Coordinates of C-alpha atoms in Angstrom, one line a residue:
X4 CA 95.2 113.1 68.0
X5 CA 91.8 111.4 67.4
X6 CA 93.9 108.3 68.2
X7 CA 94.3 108.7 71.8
X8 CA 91.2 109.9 72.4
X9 CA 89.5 106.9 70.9
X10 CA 87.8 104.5 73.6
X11 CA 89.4 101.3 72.1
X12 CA 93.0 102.7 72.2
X13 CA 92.7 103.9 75.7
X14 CA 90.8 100.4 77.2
X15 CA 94.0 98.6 74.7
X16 CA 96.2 101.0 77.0
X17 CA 94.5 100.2 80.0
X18 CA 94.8 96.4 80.1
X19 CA 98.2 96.7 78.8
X20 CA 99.2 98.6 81.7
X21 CA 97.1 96.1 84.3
X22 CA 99.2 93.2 82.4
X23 CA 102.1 94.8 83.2
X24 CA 101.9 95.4 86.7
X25 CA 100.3 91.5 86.9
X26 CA 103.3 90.3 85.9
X27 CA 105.6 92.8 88.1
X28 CA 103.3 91.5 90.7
X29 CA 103.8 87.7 89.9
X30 CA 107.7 87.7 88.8
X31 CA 109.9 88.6 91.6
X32 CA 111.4 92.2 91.5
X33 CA 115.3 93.0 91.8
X34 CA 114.6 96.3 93.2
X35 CA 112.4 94.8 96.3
X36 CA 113.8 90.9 96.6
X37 CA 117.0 90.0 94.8
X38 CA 117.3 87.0 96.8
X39 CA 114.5 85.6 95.1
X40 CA 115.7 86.8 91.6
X41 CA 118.9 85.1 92.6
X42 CA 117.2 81.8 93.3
X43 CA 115.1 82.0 90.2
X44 CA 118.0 82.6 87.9
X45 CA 120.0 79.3 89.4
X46 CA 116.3 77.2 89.6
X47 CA 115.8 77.9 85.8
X48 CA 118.8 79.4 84.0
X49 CA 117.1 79.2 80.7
X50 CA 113.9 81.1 81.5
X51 CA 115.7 83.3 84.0
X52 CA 117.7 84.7 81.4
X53 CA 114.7 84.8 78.9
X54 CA 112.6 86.7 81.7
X55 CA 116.2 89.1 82.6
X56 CA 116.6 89.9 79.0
X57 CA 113.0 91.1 78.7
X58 CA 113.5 93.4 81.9
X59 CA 110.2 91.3 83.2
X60 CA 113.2 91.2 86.9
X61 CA 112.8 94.9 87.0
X62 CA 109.5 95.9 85.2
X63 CA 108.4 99.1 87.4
X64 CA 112.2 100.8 86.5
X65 CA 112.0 100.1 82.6
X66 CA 111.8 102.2 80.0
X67 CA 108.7 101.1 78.5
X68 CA 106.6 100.8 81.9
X69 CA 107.6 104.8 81.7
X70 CA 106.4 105.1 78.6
X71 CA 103.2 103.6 79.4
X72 CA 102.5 106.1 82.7
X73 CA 103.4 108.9 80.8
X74 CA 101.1 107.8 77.8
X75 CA 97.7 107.2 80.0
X76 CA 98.7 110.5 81.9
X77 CA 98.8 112.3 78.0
X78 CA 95.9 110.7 77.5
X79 CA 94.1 112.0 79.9
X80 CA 94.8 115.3 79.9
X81 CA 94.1 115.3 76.2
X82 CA 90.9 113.7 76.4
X83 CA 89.0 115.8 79.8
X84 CA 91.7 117.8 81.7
X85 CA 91.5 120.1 78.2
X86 CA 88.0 120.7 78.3
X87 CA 86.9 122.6 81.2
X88 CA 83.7 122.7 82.0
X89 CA 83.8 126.2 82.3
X90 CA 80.9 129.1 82.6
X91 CA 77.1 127.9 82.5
X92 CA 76.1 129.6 78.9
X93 CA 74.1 132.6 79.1
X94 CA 70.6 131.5 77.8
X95 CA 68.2 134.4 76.3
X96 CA 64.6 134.2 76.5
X97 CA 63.6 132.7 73.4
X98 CA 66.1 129.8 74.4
X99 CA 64.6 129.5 77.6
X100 CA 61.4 128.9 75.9
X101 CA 63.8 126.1 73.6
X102 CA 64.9 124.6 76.8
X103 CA 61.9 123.9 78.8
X104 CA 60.3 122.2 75.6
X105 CA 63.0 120.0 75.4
X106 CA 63.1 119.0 79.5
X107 CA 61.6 115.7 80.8
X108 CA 60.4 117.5 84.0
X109 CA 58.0 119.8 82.8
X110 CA 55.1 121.6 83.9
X111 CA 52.6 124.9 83.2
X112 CA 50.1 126.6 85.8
X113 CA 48.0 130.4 85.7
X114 CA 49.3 132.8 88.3
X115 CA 46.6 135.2 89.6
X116 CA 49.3 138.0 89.5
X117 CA 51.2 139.9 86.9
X118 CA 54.0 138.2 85.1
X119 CA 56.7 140.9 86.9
X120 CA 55.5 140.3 90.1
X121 CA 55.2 136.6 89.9
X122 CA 59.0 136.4 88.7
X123 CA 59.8 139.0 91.2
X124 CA 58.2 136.0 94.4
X125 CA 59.1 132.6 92.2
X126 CA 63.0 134.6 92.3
X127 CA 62.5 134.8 96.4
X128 CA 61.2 131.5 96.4
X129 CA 63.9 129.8 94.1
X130 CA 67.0 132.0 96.1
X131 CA 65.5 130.5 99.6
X132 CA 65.7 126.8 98.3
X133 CA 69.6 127.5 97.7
X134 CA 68.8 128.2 94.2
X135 CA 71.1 130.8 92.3
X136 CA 68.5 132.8 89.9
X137 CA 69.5 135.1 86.8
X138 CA 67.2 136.6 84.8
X139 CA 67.8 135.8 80.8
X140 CA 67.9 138.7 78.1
X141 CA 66.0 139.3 75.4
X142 CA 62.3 139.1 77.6
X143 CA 59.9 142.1 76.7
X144 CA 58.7 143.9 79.0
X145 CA 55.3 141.6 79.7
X146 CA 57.6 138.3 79.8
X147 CA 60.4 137.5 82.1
X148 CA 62.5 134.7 81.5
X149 CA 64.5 132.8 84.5
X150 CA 67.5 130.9 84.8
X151 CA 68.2 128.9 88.0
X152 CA 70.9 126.4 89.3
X153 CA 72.1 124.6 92.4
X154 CA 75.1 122.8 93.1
X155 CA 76.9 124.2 90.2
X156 CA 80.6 122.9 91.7
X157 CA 79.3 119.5 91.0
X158 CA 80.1 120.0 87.1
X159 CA 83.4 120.5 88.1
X160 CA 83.9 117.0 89.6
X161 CA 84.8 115.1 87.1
X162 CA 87.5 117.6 85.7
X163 CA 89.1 117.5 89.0
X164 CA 89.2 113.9 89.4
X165 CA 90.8 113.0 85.8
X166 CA 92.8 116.1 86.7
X167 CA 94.0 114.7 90.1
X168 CA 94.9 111.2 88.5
X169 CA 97.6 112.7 86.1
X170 CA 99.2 114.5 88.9
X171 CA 99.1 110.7 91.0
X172 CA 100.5 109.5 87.3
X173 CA 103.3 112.5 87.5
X174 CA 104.1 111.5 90.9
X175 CA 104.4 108.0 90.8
X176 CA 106.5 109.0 87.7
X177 CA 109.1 111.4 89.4
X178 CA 109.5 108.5 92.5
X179 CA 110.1 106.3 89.9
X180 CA 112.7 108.2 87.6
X181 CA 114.1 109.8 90.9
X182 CA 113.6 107.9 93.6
X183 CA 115.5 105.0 95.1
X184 CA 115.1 102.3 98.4
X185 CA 117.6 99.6 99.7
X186 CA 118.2 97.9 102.7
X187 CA 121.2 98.0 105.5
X188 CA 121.9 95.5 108.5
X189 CA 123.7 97.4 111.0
X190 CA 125.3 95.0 113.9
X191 CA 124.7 96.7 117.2
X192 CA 127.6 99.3 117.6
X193 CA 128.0 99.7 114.0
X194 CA 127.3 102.0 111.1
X195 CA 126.8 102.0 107.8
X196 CA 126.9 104.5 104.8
X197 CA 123.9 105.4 103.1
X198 CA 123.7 105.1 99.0
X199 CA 123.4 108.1 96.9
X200 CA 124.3 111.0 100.1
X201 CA 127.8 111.1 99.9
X202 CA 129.0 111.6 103.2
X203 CA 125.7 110.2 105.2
X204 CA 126.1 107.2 107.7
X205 CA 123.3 105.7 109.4
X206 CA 124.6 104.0 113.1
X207 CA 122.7 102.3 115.1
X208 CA 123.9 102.5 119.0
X209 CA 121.1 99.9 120.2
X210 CA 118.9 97.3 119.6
X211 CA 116.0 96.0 121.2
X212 CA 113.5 92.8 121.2
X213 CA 111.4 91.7 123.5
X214 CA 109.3 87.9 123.2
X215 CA 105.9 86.6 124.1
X216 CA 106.9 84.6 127.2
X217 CA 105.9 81.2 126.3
X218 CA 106.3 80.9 122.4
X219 CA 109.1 83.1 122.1
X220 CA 108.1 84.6 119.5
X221 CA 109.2 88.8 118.5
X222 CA 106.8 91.0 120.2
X223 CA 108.1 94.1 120.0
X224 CA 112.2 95.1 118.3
X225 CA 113.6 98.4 118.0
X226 CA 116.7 100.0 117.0
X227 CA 118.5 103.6 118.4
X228 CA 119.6 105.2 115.2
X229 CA 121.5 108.5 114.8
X230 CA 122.1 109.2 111.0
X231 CA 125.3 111.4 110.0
X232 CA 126.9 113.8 107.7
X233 CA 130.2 114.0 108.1
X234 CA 130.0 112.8 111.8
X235 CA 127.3 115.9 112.4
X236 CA 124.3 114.6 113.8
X237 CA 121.5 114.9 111.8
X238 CA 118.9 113.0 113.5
X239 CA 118.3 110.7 115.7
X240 CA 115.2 108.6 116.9
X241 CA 114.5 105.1 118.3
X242 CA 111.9 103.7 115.3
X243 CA 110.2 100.7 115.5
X244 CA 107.6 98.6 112.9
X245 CA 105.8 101.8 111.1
X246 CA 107.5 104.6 113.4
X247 CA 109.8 105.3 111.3
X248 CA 112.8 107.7 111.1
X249 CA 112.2 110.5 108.5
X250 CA 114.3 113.7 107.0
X251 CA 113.3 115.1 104.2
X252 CA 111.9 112.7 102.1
X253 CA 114.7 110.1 103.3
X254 CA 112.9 107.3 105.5
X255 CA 114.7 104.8 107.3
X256 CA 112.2 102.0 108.1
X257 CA 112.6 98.8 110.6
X258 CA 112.5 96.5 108.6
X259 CA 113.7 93.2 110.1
X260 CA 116.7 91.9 112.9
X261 CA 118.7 89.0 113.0
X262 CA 122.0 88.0 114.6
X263 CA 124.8 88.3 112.6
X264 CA 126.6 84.7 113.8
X265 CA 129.1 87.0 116.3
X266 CA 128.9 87.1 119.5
X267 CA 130.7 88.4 122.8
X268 CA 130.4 85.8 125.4
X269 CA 128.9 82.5 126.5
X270 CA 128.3 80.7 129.6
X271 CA 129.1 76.8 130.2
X272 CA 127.7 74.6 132.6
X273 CA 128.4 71.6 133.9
X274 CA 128.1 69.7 137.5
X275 CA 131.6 70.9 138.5
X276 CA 130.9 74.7 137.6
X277 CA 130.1 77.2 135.0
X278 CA 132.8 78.8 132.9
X279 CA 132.8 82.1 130.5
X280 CA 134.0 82.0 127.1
X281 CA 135.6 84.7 125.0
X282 CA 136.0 84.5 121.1
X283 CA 139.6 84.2 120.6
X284 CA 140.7 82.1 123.9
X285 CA 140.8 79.1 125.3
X286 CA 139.6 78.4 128.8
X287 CA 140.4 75.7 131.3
X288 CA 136.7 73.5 132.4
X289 CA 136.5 73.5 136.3
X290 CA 137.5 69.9 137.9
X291 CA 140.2 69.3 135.5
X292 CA 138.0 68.4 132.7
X293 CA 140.8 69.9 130.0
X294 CA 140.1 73.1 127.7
X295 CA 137.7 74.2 125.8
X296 CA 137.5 77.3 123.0
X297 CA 134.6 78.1 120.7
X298 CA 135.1 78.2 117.2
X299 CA 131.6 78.9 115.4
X300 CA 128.3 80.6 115.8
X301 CA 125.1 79.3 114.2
X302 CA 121.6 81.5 115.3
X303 CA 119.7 79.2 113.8
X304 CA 120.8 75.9 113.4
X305 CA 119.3 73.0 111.2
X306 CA 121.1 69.6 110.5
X307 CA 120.1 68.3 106.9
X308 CA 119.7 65.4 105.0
X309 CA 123.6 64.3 104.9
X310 CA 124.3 65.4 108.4
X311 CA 125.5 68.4 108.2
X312 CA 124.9 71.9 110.1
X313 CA 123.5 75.0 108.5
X314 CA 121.7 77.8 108.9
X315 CA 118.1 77.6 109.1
X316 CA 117.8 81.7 109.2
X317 CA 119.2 84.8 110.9
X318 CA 116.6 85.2 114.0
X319 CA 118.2 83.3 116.7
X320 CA 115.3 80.7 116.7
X321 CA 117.6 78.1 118.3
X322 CA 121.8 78.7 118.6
X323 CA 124.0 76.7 118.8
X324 CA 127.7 76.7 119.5
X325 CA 130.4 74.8 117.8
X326 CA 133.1 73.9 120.6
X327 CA 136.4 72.0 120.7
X328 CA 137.3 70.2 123.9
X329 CA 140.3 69.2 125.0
X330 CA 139.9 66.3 127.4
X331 CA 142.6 64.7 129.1
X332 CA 144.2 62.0 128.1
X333 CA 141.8 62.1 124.8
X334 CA 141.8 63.5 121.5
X335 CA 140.1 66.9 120.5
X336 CA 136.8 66.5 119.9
X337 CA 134.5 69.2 117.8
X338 CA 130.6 69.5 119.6
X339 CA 127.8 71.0 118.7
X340 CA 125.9 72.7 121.9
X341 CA 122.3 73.8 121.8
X342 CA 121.2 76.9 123.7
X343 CA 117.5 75.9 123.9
X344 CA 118.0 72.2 124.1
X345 CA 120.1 71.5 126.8
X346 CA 120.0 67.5 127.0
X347 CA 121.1 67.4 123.3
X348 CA 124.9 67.6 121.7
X349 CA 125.9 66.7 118.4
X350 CA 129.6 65.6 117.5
X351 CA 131.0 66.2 114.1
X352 CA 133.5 64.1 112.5
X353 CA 136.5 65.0 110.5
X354 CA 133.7 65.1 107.2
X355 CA 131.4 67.6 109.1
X356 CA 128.9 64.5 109.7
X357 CA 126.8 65.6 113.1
X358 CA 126.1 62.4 115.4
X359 CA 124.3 62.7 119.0
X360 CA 126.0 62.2 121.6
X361 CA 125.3 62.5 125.3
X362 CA 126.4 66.5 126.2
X363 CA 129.5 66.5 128.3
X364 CA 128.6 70.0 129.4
X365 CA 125.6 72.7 128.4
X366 CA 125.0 75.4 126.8
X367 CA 123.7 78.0 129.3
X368 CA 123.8 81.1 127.4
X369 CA 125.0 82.8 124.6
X370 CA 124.9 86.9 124.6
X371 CA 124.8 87.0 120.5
X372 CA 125.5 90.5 118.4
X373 CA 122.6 91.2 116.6
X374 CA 122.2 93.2 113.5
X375 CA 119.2 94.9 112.3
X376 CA 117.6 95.8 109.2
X377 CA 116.8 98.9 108.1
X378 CA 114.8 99.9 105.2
X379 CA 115.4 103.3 103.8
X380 CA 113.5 104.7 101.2
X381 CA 113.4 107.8 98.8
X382 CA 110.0 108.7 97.2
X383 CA 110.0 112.5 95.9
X384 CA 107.2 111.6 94.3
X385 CA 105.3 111.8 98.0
X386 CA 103.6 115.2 97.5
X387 CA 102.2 114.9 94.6
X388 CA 100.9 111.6 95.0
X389 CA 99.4 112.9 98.1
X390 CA 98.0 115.9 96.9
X391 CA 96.6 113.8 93.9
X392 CA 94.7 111.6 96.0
X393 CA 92.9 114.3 98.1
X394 CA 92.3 116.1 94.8
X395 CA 90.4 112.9 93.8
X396 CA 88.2 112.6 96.7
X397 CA 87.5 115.9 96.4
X398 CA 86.5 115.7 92.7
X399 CA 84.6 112.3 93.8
X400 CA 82.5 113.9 96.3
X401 CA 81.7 116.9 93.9
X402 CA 80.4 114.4 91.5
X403 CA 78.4 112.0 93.4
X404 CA 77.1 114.1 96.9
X405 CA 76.7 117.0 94.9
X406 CA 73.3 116.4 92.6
X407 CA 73.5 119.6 90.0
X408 CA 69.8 121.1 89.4
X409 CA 68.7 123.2 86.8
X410 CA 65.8 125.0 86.4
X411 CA 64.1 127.3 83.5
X412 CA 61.1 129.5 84.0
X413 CA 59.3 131.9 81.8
X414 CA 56.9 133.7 83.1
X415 CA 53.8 135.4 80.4
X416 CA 50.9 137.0 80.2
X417 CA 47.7 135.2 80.8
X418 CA 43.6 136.4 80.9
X419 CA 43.3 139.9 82.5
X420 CA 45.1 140.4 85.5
X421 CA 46.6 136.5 85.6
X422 CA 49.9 135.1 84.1
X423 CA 50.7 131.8 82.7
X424 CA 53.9 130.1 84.0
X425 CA 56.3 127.2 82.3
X426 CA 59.1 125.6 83.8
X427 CA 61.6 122.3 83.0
X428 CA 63.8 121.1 85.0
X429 CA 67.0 118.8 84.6
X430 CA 69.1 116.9 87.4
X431 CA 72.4 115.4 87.0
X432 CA 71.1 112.2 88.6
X433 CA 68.2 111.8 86.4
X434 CA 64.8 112.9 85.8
X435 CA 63.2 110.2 88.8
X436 CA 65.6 111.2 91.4
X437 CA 64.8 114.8 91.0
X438 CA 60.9 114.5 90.2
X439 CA 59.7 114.7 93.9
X440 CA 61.4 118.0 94.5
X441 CA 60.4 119.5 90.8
X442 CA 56.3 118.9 92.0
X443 CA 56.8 120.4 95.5
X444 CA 58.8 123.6 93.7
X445 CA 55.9 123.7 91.5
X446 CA 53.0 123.6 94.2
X447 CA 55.1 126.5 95.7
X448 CA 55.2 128.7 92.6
X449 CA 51.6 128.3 92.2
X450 CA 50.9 129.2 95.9
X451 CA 53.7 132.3 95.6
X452 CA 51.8 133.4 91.9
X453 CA 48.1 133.0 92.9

């Protein structure tokens, strides 16, 4: 047991633990991006499968990073949650006497009273300052021996706060051992089932974005969800970035939107008129210009290197539509039509090779089905985690707004009718910070005894 309660193995423990959670920092994580774990593992297959073999892809869900939590919260316990601070001891005279000899706040004066009733007003006196007084046994009948403390809670301060961080260590624990998060993209109108509650489905009836006017740019997305068991509603709640939908410990989270490269209708135009497309059918162009149907959906659409289309990313930053056109007289022809740039067309060869050409028609609008992305997120771990924290503060304003005083008087007989008075005093803070008030206590026993 020494072992663990050595300084060197529990700073060795430390920094092993902050090494750890550098590199679960540093490395990407399958449990929060496994789209970057996947493009690791095909950029370097050799250390990918070094770095998956040591568990470094998953390093907060292993085994060992367990161990190490559980270790530091043993530790802690073993080495101050175990010793409570407990009682203050119950000094007798003659250690009174021990005490104030061995105080770096010291001082003596003469009373012009009897030692009774100058213990009897330095008592009053010491209770009025917020001082709790006890008299110790053992005195004789001509010399009364005092005990007096203030702010005794602040003792308890660090107990609390070493106390409170293995309960933040057992609930980080129990959310990692038993609790789980993913992601879901619902398309508007759809649902989805929710992993690990059988039954549960999470649908989402509507979605919602609104832009800056000018940029374009997301100002505000929402999503309608109702979540289910068994088609019974269980909730239902329209959450948006950090309003969250929450039951039990089970939040669903927005967490990101995008349009899922569907889409319900779109609107040609051209000199001669505008025509409506549907996905599936083919629709004659006004002025006998032929036919045209849509084939492909692209939210984002980039052209690379070799000249051909890709995606750029979900958010429908700037759509495009992939149409074939079937002029008269000519042979079908494959164009790419841009929403937001409505002077520009692309035409793609039998290869997929994208050249501009001048756009027979435009691309007025496009009413896309948009998914969006919901983060849900299981932490039983919550409670305790909270209550550890608040514990903490607690503890932490115990130990450094609370200043613990103590104070040791023995009062004895002097010449005649006098009495002689000794007192130490001690501070938790030090003998400086506590000197002022240790004189001005003094000068009021002296005035209180004369």
């Amino acid at each position: 047991m020494e072992m663990f309660r050595s300084v060197k193995f529990n700073v060795g423990l430390i920094c092993v633990l902050a090494f750890a959670c550098g590199v679960g920092s540093f490395i990407p994580q399958a449990a929060e991006s496994p789209e970057r774990v996947e493009v690791f593992l095909r950029a370097q297959p050799f250390w990918g499968g070094v770095l998956e073999g040591a568990g470094l892809f998953n390093v907060f869900r292993n085994w060992w990073f367990f161990s190490l939590l559980a270790l530091l919260g043993f530790d802690i316990a073993l080495c101050k949650c175990l010793r409570l601070p407990g009682l203050e001891p119950q000094e007798s005279a003659e250690e009174v006497a021990q005490s104030i000899g061995g105080r770096p706040l010291r001082a003596s004066f003469m009373g012009g009273v009897r030692p009774a009733a100058a213990a009897e007003a330095i008592r009053s006196l010491l209770r009025a300052s917020g001082y709790s007084v006890r008299q110790a046994p053992g005195a004789d009948s001509d010399r009364v021996a005092l005990c007096a403390s203030r702010h005794r809670l602040q003792r308890w301060g660090s107990f609390i706060s070493h106390s409170s961080m293995v309960v933040i260590l057992a609930g980080g624990l129990v959310k990692l051992v038993f609790g789980f998060q993913g992601s879901l993209a619902i398309p508007e109108g759809g649902q989805a089932p929710v992993p690990r509650r059988p039954g549960w489905e999470l649908a989402m009836d509507r979605f919602q974005v609104e832009h800056y006017q000018g940029s374009g740019s997301p100002k505000l997305f929402a999503s309608d969800l109702r979540l289910l068991d068994r088609g019974r509603v269980l909730a239902q709640k329209l959450i948006r970035v950090n309003k969250p939908m929450v039951i039990g410990r089970l939040g669903f989270y927005q967490e990101t939107w995008g349009a899922t490269g569907a889409w319900r209708s779109a609107t040609l135009s051209s000199p001669q008129g505008d025509v409506v497309l549907r996905p599936g059918r083919a629709q004659a162009l006004p002025g006998g210009r032929g036919r045209v149907s849509v084939g492909e959906l692209i939210p984002d659409i980039a052209i690379a290197e070799d000249g051909h289309a890709h995606q750029a990313s979900s958010e429908p930053r700037n759509p495009a539509l992939r149409v074939r056109w079937e002029a008269p007289g000519q042979k079908p022809r494959a164009l790419w039509l841009l929403r937001d740039e409505p002077d520009a067309a692309f035409a793609e060869d039998a290869r997929g090779v994208l050249s501009r050409v001048p756009p027979p028609f435009r691309l007025a609008a496009v009413d896309m089905v948009l998914f969006s992305g919901i983060q849900f997120v299981y932490d039983p771990g919550y409670p305790l985690i909270v209550a550890g924290a608040l514990a903490w503060l607690a503890g932490m304003m115990l130990l450094f707004y609370l200043h613990g005083r103590r104070l040791w008087v023995l009062v004895s007989p002097g010449t005649g009718q006098a009495c002689r008075v000794l007192m130490g005093g001690w501070n938790s803070q030090g003998p400086v910070a506590y000197r002022d008030e240790f004189e001005a206590l003094t000068e009021r026993m002296r005035e209180v005894s004369s």
